[in-house]
Short mmCIF file of C-alpha atoms and ligand atoms in Angstrom, two decimals:
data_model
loop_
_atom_site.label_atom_id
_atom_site.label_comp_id
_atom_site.label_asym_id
_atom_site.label_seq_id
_atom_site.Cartn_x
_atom_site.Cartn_y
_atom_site.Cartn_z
CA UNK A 214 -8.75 36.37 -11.78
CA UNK A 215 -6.99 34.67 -8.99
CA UNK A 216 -4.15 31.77 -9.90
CA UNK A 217 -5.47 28.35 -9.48
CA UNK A 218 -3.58 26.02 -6.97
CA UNK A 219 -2.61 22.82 -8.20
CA UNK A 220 -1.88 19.55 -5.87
CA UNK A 221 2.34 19.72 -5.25
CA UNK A 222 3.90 17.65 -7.62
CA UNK A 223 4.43 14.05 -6.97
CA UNK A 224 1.48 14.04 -4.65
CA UNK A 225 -1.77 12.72 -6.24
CA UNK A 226 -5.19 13.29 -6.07
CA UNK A 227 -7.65 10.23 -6.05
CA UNK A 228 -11.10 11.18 -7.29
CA UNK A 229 -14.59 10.13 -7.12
CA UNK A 230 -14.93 6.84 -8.55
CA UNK A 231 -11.23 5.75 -8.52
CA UNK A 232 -11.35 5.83 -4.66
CA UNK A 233 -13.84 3.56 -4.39
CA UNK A 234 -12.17 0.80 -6.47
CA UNK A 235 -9.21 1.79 -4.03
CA UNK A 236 -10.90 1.04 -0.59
CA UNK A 237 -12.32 -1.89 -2.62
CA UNK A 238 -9.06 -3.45 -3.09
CA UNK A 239 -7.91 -2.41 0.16
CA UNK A 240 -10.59 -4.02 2.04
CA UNK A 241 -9.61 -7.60 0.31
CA UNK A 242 -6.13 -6.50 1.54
CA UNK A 243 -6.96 -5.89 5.10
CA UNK A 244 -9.30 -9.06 5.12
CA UNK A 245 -6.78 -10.95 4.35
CA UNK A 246 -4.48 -9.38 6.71
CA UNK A 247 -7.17 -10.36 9.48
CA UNK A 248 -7.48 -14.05 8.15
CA UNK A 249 -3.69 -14.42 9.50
CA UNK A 250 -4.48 -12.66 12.69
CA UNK A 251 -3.24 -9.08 11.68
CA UNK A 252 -4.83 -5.89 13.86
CA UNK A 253 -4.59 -2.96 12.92
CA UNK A 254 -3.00 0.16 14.51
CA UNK A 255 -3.30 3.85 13.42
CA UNK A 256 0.52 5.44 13.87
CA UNK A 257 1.23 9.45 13.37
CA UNK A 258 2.28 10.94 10.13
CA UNK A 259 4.64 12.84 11.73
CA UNK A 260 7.39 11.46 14.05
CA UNK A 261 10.99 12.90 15.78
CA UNK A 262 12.95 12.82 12.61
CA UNK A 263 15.63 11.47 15.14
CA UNK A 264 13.31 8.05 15.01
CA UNK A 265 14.58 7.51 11.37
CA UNK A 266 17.68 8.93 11.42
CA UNK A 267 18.60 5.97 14.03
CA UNK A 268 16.48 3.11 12.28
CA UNK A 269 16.65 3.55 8.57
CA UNK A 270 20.16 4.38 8.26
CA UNK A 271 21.98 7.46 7.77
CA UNK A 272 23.54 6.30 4.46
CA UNK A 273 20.58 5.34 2.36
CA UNK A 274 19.01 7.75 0.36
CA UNK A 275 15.79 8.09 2.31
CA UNK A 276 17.67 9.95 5.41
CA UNK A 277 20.10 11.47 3.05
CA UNK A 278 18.02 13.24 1.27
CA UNK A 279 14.49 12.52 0.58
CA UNK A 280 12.64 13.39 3.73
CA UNK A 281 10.23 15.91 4.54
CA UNK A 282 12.00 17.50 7.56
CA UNK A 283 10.82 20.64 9.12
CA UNK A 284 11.42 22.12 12.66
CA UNK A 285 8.32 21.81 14.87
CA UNK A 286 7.00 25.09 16.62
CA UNK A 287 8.82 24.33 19.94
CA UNK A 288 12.41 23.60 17.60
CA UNK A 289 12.64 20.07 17.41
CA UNK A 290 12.75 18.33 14.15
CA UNK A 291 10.33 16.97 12.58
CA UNK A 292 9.92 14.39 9.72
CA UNK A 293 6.78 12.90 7.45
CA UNK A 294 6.95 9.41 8.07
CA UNK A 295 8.80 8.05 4.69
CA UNK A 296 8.03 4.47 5.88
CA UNK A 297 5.87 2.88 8.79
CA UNK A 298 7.89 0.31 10.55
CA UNK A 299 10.07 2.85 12.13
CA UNK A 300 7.22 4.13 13.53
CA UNK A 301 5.30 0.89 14.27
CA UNK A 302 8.12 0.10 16.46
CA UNK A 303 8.12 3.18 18.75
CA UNK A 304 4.43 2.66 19.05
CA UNK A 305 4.98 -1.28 19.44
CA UNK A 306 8.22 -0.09 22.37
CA UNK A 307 6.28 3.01 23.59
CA UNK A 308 2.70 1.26 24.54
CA UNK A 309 4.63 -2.31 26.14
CA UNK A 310 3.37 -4.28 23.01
CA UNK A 311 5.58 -6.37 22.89
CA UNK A 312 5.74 -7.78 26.30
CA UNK A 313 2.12 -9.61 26.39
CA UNK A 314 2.42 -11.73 23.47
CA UNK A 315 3.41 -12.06 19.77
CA UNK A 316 2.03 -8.92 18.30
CA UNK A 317 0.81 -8.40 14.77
CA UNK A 318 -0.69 -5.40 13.13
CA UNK A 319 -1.24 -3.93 10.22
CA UNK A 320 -1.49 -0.05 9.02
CA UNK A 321 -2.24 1.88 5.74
CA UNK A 322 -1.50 5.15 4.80
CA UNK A 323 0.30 8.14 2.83
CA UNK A 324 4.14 8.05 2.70
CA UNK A 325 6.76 11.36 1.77
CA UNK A 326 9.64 10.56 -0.19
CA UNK A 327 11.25 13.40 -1.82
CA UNK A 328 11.99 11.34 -5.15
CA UNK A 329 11.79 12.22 -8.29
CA UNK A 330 8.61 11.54 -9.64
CA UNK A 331 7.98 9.65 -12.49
CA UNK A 332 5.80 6.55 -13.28
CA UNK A 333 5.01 4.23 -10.22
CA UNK A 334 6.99 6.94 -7.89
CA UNK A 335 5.46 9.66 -5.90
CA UNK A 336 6.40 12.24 -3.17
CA UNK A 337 3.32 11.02 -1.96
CA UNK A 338 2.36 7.62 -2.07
CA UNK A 339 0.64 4.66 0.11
CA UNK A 340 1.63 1.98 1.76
CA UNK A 341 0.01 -1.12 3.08
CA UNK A 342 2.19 -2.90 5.55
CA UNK A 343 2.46 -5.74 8.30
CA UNK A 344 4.74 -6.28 11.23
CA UNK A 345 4.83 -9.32 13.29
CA UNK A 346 6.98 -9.46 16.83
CA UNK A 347 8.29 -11.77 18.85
CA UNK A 348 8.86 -14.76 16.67
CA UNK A 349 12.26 -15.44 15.15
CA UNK A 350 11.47 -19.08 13.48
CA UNK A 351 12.15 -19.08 9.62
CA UNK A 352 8.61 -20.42 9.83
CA UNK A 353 7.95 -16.90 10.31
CA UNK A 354 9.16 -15.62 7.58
CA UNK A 355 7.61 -18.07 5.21
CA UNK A 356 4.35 -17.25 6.61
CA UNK A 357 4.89 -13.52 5.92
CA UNK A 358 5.62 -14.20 2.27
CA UNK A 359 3.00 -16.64 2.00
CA UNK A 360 0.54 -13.99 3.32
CA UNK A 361 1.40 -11.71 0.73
CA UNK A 362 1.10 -14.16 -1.80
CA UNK A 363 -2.41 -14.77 -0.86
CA UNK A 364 -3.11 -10.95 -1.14
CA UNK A 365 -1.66 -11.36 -4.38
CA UNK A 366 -4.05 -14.47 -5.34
CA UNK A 367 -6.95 -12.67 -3.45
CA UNK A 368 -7.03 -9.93 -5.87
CA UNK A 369 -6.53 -12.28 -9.35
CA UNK A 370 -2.75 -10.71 -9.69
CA UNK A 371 -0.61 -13.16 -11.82
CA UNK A 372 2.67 -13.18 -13.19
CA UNK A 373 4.68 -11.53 -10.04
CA UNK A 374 8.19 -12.82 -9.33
CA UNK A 375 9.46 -13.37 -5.65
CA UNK A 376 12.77 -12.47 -5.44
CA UNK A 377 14.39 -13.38 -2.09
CA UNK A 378 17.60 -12.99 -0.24
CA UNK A 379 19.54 -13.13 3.00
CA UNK A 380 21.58 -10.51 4.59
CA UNK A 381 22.71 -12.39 6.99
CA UNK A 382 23.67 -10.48 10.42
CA UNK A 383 25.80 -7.12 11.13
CA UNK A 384 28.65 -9.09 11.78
CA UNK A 385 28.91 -10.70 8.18
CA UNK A 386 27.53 -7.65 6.46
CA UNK A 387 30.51 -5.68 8.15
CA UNK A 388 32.99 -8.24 7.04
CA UNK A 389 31.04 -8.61 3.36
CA UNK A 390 30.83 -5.22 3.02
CA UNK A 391 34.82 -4.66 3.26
CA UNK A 392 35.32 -7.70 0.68
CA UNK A 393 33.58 -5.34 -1.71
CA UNK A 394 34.82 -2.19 -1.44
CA UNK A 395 37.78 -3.17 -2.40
CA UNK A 396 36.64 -5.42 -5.39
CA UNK A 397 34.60 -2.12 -6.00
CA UNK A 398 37.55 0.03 -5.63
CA UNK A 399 39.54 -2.36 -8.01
CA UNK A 400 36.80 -1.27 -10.98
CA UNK A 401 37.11 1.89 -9.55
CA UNK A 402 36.70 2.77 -13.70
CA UNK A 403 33.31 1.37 -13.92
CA UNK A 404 31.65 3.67 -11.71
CA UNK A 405 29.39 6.69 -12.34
CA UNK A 406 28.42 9.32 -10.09
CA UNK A 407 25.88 7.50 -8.68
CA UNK A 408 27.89 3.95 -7.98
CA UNK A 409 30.13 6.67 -6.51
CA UNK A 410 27.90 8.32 -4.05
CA UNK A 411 26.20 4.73 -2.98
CA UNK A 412 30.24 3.35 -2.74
CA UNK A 413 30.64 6.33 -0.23
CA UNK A 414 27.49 6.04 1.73
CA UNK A 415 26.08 2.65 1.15
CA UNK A 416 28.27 0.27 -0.78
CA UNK A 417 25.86 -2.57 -0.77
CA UNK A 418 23.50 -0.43 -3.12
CA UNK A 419 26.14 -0.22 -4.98
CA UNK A 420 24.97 -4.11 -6.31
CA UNK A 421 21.60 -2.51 -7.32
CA UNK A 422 23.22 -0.38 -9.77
CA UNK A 423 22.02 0.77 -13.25
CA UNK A 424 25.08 0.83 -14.92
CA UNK A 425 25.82 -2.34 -17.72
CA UNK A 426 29.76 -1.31 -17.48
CA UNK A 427 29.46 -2.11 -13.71
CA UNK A 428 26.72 -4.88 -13.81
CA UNK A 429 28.87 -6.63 -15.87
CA UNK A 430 31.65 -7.81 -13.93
CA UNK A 431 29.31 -7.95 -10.43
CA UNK A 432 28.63 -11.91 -11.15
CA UNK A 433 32.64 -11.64 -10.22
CA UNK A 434 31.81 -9.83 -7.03
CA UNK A 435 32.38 -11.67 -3.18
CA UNK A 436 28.79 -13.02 -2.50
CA UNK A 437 26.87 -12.33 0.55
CA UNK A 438 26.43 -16.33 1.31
CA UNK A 439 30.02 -16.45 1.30
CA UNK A 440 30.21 -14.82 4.54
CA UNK A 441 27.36 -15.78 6.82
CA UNK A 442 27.93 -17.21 9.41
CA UNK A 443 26.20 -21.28 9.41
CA UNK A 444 22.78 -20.38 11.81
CA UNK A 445 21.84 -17.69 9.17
CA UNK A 446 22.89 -19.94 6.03
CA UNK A 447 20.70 -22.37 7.61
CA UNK A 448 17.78 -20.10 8.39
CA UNK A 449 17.76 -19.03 5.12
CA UNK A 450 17.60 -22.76 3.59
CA UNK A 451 14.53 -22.93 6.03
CA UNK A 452 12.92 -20.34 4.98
CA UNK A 453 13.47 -21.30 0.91
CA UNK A 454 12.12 -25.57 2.23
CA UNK A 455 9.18 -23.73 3.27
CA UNK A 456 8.20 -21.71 0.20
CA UNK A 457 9.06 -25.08 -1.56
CA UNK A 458 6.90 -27.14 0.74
CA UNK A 459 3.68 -23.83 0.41
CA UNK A 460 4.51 -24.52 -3.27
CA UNK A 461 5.33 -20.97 -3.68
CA UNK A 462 7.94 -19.73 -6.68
CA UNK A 463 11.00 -17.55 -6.04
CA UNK A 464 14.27 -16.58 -7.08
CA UNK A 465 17.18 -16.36 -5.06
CA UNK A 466 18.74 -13.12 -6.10
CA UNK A 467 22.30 -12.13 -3.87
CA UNK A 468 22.20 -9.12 -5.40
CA UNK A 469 19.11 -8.44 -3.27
CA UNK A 470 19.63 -5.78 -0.70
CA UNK A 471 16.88 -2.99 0.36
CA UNK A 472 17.20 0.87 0.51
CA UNK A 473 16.93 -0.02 4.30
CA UNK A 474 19.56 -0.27 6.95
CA UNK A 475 17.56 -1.96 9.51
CA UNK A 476 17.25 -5.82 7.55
CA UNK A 477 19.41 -9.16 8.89
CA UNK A 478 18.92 -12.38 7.32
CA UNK A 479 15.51 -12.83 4.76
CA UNK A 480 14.65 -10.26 2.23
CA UNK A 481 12.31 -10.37 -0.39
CA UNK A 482 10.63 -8.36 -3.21
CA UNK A 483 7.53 -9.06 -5.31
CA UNK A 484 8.43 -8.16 -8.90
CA UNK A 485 6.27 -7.04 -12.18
CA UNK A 486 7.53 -7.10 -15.35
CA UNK A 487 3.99 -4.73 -16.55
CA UNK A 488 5.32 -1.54 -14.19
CA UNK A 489 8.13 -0.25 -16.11
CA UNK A 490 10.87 1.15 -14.10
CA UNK A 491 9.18 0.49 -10.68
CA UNK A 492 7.80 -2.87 -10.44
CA UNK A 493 8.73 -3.38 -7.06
CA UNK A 494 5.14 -4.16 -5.63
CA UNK A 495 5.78 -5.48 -2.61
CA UNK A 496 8.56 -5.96 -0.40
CA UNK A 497 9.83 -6.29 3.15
CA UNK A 498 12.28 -8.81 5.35
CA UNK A 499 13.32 -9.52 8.93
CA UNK A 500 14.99 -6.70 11.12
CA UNK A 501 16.24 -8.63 14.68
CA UNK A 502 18.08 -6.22 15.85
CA UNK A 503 15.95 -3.06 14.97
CA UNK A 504 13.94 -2.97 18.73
CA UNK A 505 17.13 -3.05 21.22
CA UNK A 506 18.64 -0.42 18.98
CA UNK A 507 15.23 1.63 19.53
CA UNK A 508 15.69 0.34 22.92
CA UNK A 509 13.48 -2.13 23.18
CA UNK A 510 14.12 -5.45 24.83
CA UNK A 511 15.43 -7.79 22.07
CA UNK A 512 12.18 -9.05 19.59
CA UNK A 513 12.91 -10.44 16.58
CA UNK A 514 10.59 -9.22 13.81
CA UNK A 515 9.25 -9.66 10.20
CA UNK A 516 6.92 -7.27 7.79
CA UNK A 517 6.77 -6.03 4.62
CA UNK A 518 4.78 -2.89 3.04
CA UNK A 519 3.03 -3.22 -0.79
CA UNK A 520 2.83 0.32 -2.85
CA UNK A 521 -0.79 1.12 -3.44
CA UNK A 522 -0.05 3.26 -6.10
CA UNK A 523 1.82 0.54 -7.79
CA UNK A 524 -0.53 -2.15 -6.82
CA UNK A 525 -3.33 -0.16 -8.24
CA UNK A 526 -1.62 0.33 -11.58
CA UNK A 527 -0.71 -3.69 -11.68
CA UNK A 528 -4.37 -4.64 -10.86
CA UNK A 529 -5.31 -1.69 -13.92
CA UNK A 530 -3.23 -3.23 -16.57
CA UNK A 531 -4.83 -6.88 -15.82
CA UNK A 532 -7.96 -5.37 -15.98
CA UNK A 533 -8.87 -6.86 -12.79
CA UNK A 534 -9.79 -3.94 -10.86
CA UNK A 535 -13.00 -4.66 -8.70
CA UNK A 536 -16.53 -2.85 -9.08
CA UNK A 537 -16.90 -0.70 -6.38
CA UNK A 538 -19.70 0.99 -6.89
CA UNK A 539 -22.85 0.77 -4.99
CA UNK A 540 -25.77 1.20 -7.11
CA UNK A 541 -27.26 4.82 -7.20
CA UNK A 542 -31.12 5.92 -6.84
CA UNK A 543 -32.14 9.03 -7.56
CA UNK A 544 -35.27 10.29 -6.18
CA UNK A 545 -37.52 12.71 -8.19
CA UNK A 546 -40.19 14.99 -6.99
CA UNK A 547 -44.08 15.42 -8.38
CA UNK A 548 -45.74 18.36 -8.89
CA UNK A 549 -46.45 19.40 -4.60
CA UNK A 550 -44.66 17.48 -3.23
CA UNK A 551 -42.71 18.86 -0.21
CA UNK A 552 -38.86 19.11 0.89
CA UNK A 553 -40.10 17.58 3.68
CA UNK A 554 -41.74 14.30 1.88
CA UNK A 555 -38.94 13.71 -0.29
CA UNK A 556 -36.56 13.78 2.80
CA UNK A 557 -38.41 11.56 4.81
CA UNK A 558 -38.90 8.88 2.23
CA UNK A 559 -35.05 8.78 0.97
CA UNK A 560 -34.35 8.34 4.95
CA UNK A 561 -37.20 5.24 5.18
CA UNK A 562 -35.18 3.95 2.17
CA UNK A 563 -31.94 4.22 3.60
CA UNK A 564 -32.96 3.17 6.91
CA UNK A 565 -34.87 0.23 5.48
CA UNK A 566 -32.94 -2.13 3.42
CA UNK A 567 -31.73 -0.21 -0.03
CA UNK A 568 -28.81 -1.27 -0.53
CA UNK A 569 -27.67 1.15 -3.04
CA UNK A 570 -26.94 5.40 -2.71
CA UNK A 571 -30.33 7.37 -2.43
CA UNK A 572 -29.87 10.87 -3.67
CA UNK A 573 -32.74 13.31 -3.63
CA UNK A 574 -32.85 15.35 -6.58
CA UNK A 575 -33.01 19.22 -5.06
CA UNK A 576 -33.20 20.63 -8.73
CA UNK A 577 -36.50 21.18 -9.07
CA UNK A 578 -38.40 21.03 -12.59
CA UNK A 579 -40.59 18.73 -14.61
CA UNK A 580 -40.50 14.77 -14.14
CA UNK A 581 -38.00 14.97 -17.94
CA UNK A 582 -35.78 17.58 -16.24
CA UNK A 583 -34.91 15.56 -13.25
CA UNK A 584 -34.69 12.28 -15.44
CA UNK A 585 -32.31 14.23 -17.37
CA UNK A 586 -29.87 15.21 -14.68
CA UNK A 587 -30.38 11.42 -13.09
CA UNK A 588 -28.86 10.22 -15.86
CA UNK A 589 -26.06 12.19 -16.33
CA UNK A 590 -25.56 11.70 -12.67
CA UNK A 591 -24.72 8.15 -13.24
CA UNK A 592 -27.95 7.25 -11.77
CA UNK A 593 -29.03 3.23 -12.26
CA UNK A 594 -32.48 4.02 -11.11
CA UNK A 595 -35.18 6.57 -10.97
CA UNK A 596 -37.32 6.59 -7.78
CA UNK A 597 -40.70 8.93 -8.86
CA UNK A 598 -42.29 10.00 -5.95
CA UNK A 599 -45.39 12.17 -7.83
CA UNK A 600 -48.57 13.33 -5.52
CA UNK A 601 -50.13 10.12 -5.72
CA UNK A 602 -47.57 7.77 -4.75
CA UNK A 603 -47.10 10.51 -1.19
CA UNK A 604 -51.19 9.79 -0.46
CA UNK A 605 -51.11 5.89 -1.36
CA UNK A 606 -46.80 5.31 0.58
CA UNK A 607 -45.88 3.96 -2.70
CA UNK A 608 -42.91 4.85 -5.24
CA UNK A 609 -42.21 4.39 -9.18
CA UNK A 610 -39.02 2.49 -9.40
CA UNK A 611 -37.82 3.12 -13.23
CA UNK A 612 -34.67 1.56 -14.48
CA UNK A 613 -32.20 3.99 -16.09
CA UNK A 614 -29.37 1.74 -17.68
CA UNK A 615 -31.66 -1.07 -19.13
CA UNK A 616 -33.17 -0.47 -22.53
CA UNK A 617 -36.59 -0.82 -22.78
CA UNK A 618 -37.19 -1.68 -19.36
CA UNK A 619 -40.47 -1.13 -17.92
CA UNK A 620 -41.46 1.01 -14.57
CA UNK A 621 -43.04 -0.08 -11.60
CA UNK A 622 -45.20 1.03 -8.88
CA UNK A 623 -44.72 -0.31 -5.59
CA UNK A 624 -45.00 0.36 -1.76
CA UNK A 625 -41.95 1.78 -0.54
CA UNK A 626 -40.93 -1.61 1.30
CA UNK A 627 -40.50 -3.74 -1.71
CA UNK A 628 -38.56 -0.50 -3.65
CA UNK A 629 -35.24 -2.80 -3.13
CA UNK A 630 -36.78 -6.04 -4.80
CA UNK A 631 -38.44 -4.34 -7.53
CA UNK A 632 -34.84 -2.02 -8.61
CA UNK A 633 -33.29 -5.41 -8.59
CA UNK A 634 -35.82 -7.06 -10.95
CA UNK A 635 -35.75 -3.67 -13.27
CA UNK A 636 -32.23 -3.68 -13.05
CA UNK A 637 -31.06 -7.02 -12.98
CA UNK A 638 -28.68 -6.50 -10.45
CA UNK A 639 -28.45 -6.55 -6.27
P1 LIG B 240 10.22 -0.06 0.77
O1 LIG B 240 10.82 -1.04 -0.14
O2 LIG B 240 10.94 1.21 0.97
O3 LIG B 240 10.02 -0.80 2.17
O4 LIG B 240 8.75 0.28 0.28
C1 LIG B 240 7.79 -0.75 0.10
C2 LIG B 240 6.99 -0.50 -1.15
O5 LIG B 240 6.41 0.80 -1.15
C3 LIG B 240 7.80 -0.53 -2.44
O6 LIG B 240 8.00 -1.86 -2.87
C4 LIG B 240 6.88 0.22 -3.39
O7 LIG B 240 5.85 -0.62 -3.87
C5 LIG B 240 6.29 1.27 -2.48
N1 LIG B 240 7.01 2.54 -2.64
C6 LIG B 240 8.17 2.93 -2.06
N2 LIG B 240 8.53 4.16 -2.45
C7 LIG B 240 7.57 4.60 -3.30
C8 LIG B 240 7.35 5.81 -4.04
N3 LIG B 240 8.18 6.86 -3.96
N4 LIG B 240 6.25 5.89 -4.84
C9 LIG B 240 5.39 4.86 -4.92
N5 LIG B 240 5.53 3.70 -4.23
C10 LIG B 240 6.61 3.56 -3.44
C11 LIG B 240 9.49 -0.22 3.27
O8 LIG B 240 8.93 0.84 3.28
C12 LIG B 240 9.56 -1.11 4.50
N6 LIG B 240 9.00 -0.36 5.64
C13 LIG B 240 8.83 -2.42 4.28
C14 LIG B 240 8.87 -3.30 5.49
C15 LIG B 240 7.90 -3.44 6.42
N7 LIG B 240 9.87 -4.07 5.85
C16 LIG B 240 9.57 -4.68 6.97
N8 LIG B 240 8.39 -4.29 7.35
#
């Protein structure tokens, strides 16, 4: 017998069922996306890996080593897009949309990341993200967060915690980013392999680390703040006035700083303590300077991307997933009647105001037999189209999930009102 193929690890499958609740939640995320004047745009999977080699930084551990590179047929190389703002802003640079007016769109869609998978981390996983151009007021910023705390509150989630930072500008970071090396190099002890490799590469990540020894003695470690310059220390107070005047919670973490090279100034994560290791939910920041360096005229910008897979997971454990199911008829034949009959009533039902699934049972067999397989189809009703209901344009509506519930014959017009009365829902 041949081998069966399985999916490549860390990529998922999302099956019957669970899909729907998925494009249930994400069409409360992309209506609220639209009630703050998001649009959405559609961006290739696949982009010049040269695009985030430049944007996302050569030291962080996406363009290091987990992306999905692979020369194209004509030898250039190619990557799977890891994140979408990189691309977002070629398309945004590329198609002059930023020129007309403040631009804001939206996209969703698969992300690679070659990380090891565990929990709430895939090679494979989805993003739903937001970039707004062309506006470089704190106000900005505050709105952004705001918006995603309404996605939050949109979908019932409770119990997240903001965590917000600022990275102030290039300059700064430079100079910051000295100041700890060598307080870094002084606990030169502390560090494992991995504080090692980030020190290297990326010493700001080295502040995310996982290792108590180091943690320990970071509370000692030059701050961030400390070297800002006073227009980004004051942005930064704007932004936290205007979560305080929106009434919205956070934490000011320092030790906030992104797997992304491309942030200046405000940062921020939404946090779950019911994930595990990855809780991160949510998260996203301002990135000024990341157009001109695409070469772009100057924008200042602001977005952030939320993990599906995480968000899905989150919405799971607070058993607040939505019903997405349409209700499901299932029409069963008579004794003579035709293909033909069948057909063209499910397509008068469909056409004409059932709101639900109607799916024509092509079995075959007695009036039990089809009932039978109705039912283990998940079916909520049974439509019974016998000889006599064809000659008279009428249908037996019979409820399938409602004990005792009666059956009734009706024309086909009022098929709708009489499933909901059976049923007791619309
Ligand atoms: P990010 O922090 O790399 O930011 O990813 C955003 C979110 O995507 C994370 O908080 C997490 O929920 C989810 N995520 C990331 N990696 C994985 C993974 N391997 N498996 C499952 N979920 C994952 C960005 O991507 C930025 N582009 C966000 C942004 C937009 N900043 C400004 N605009």
């Amino acid at each position: 017998m041949a081998q069966k193929l399985q999916a490549v690890r860390g990529m998922n499958d999302v099956l019957p069922g669970v899909a729907a609740r998925w494009r249930a939640v994400e069409q409360r995320l992309i209506d609220g996306l639209a009630r703050y004047g998001f649009e959405e745009i559609r961006i290739p999977i696949v982009e010049p890996t040269e695009l985030y080699a430049r944007t996302l930084g050569a030291g962080t551990d996406i363009v290091a080593k987990e992306m999905y590179t692979f020369p194209g047929r004509g030898g250039e190389s190619l990557t799977l897009r890891p994140e979408g703002t990189a691309g977002v802003v070629r398309a945004a640079i590329e198609h002059g949309l930023l020129h007309a007016r403040a631009t804001r769109v939206w996209y969703l869609g698969p992300m690679f990341r070659h990380e090891r998978p565990q929990k709430g981390r895939y090679r494979q996983f989805h993003q739903i993200g937001a970039e707004s151009f062309g506006h470089a007021q704190a106000s900005t910023d505050v709105e952004i967060i705001a918006l995603t705390a309404d996605l939050f509150a949109a979908l019932g989630v409770q119990g997240l915690r903001l965590e917000i930072n600022s990275l102030g500008e290039s300059e700064a970071r430079a100079r910051y980013r000295q100041a700890l090396v060598e307080f870094l190099h002084d606990h030169a002890a502390l560090l494992d392999e991995d504080d090692r490799r980030r020190l290297e590469h990326n010493p700001l990540r080295v502040l995310d680390t996982k290792n108590p020894a180091l943690g320990a003695v970071l509370g000692a470690a030059p701050r961030l703040d400390e070297f800002a310059d006073a227009q980004c220390l004051a942005h930064f107070a704007a932004v936290r006035a205007g979560l305080d005047g929106l009434g919205i919670p956070y934490t000011v973490n320092p030790r906030l700083v992104r797997g992304l090279d491309y942030y200046s100034r405000t940062v921020f994560e939404w946090v779950s303590d019911a994930l595990g290791a990855q809780g991160t939910v949510c998260a996203g920041g301002r990135y000024d300077a990341l157009i001109s360096q695409l070469g772009g005229r100057p924008t200042p910008a602001v977005g952030f991307a939320m993990g599906l897979e995480r968000l899905m997971d989150l919405l799971e454990a607070g058993d607040l997933l939505p019903e997405a199911r349409m209700q499901r008829w299932h029409l069963l034949r008579g004794p003579g009647v035709t293909d033909d009959q069948a057909a063209r009533t499910a397509r008068t039902l469909r056409a004409h105001g059932a709101n639900a699934a109607v799916v024509v049972d092509h079995g075959g067999g007695s009036f039990g037999k089809q009932l039978d397989r109705a039912d283990r189809a998940g079916a909520d009703v049974a439509l019974l189209l016998g000889p006599d209901e064809c000659a008279a344009g009428t249908l037996t509506v019979k409820a399938l999930r409602v004990p005792g519930a009666d059956q009734l014959t009706v024309p086909l017009a009022d098929a709708g009102a009489a499933a909901a009365r059976l049923t007791g829902l619309r």
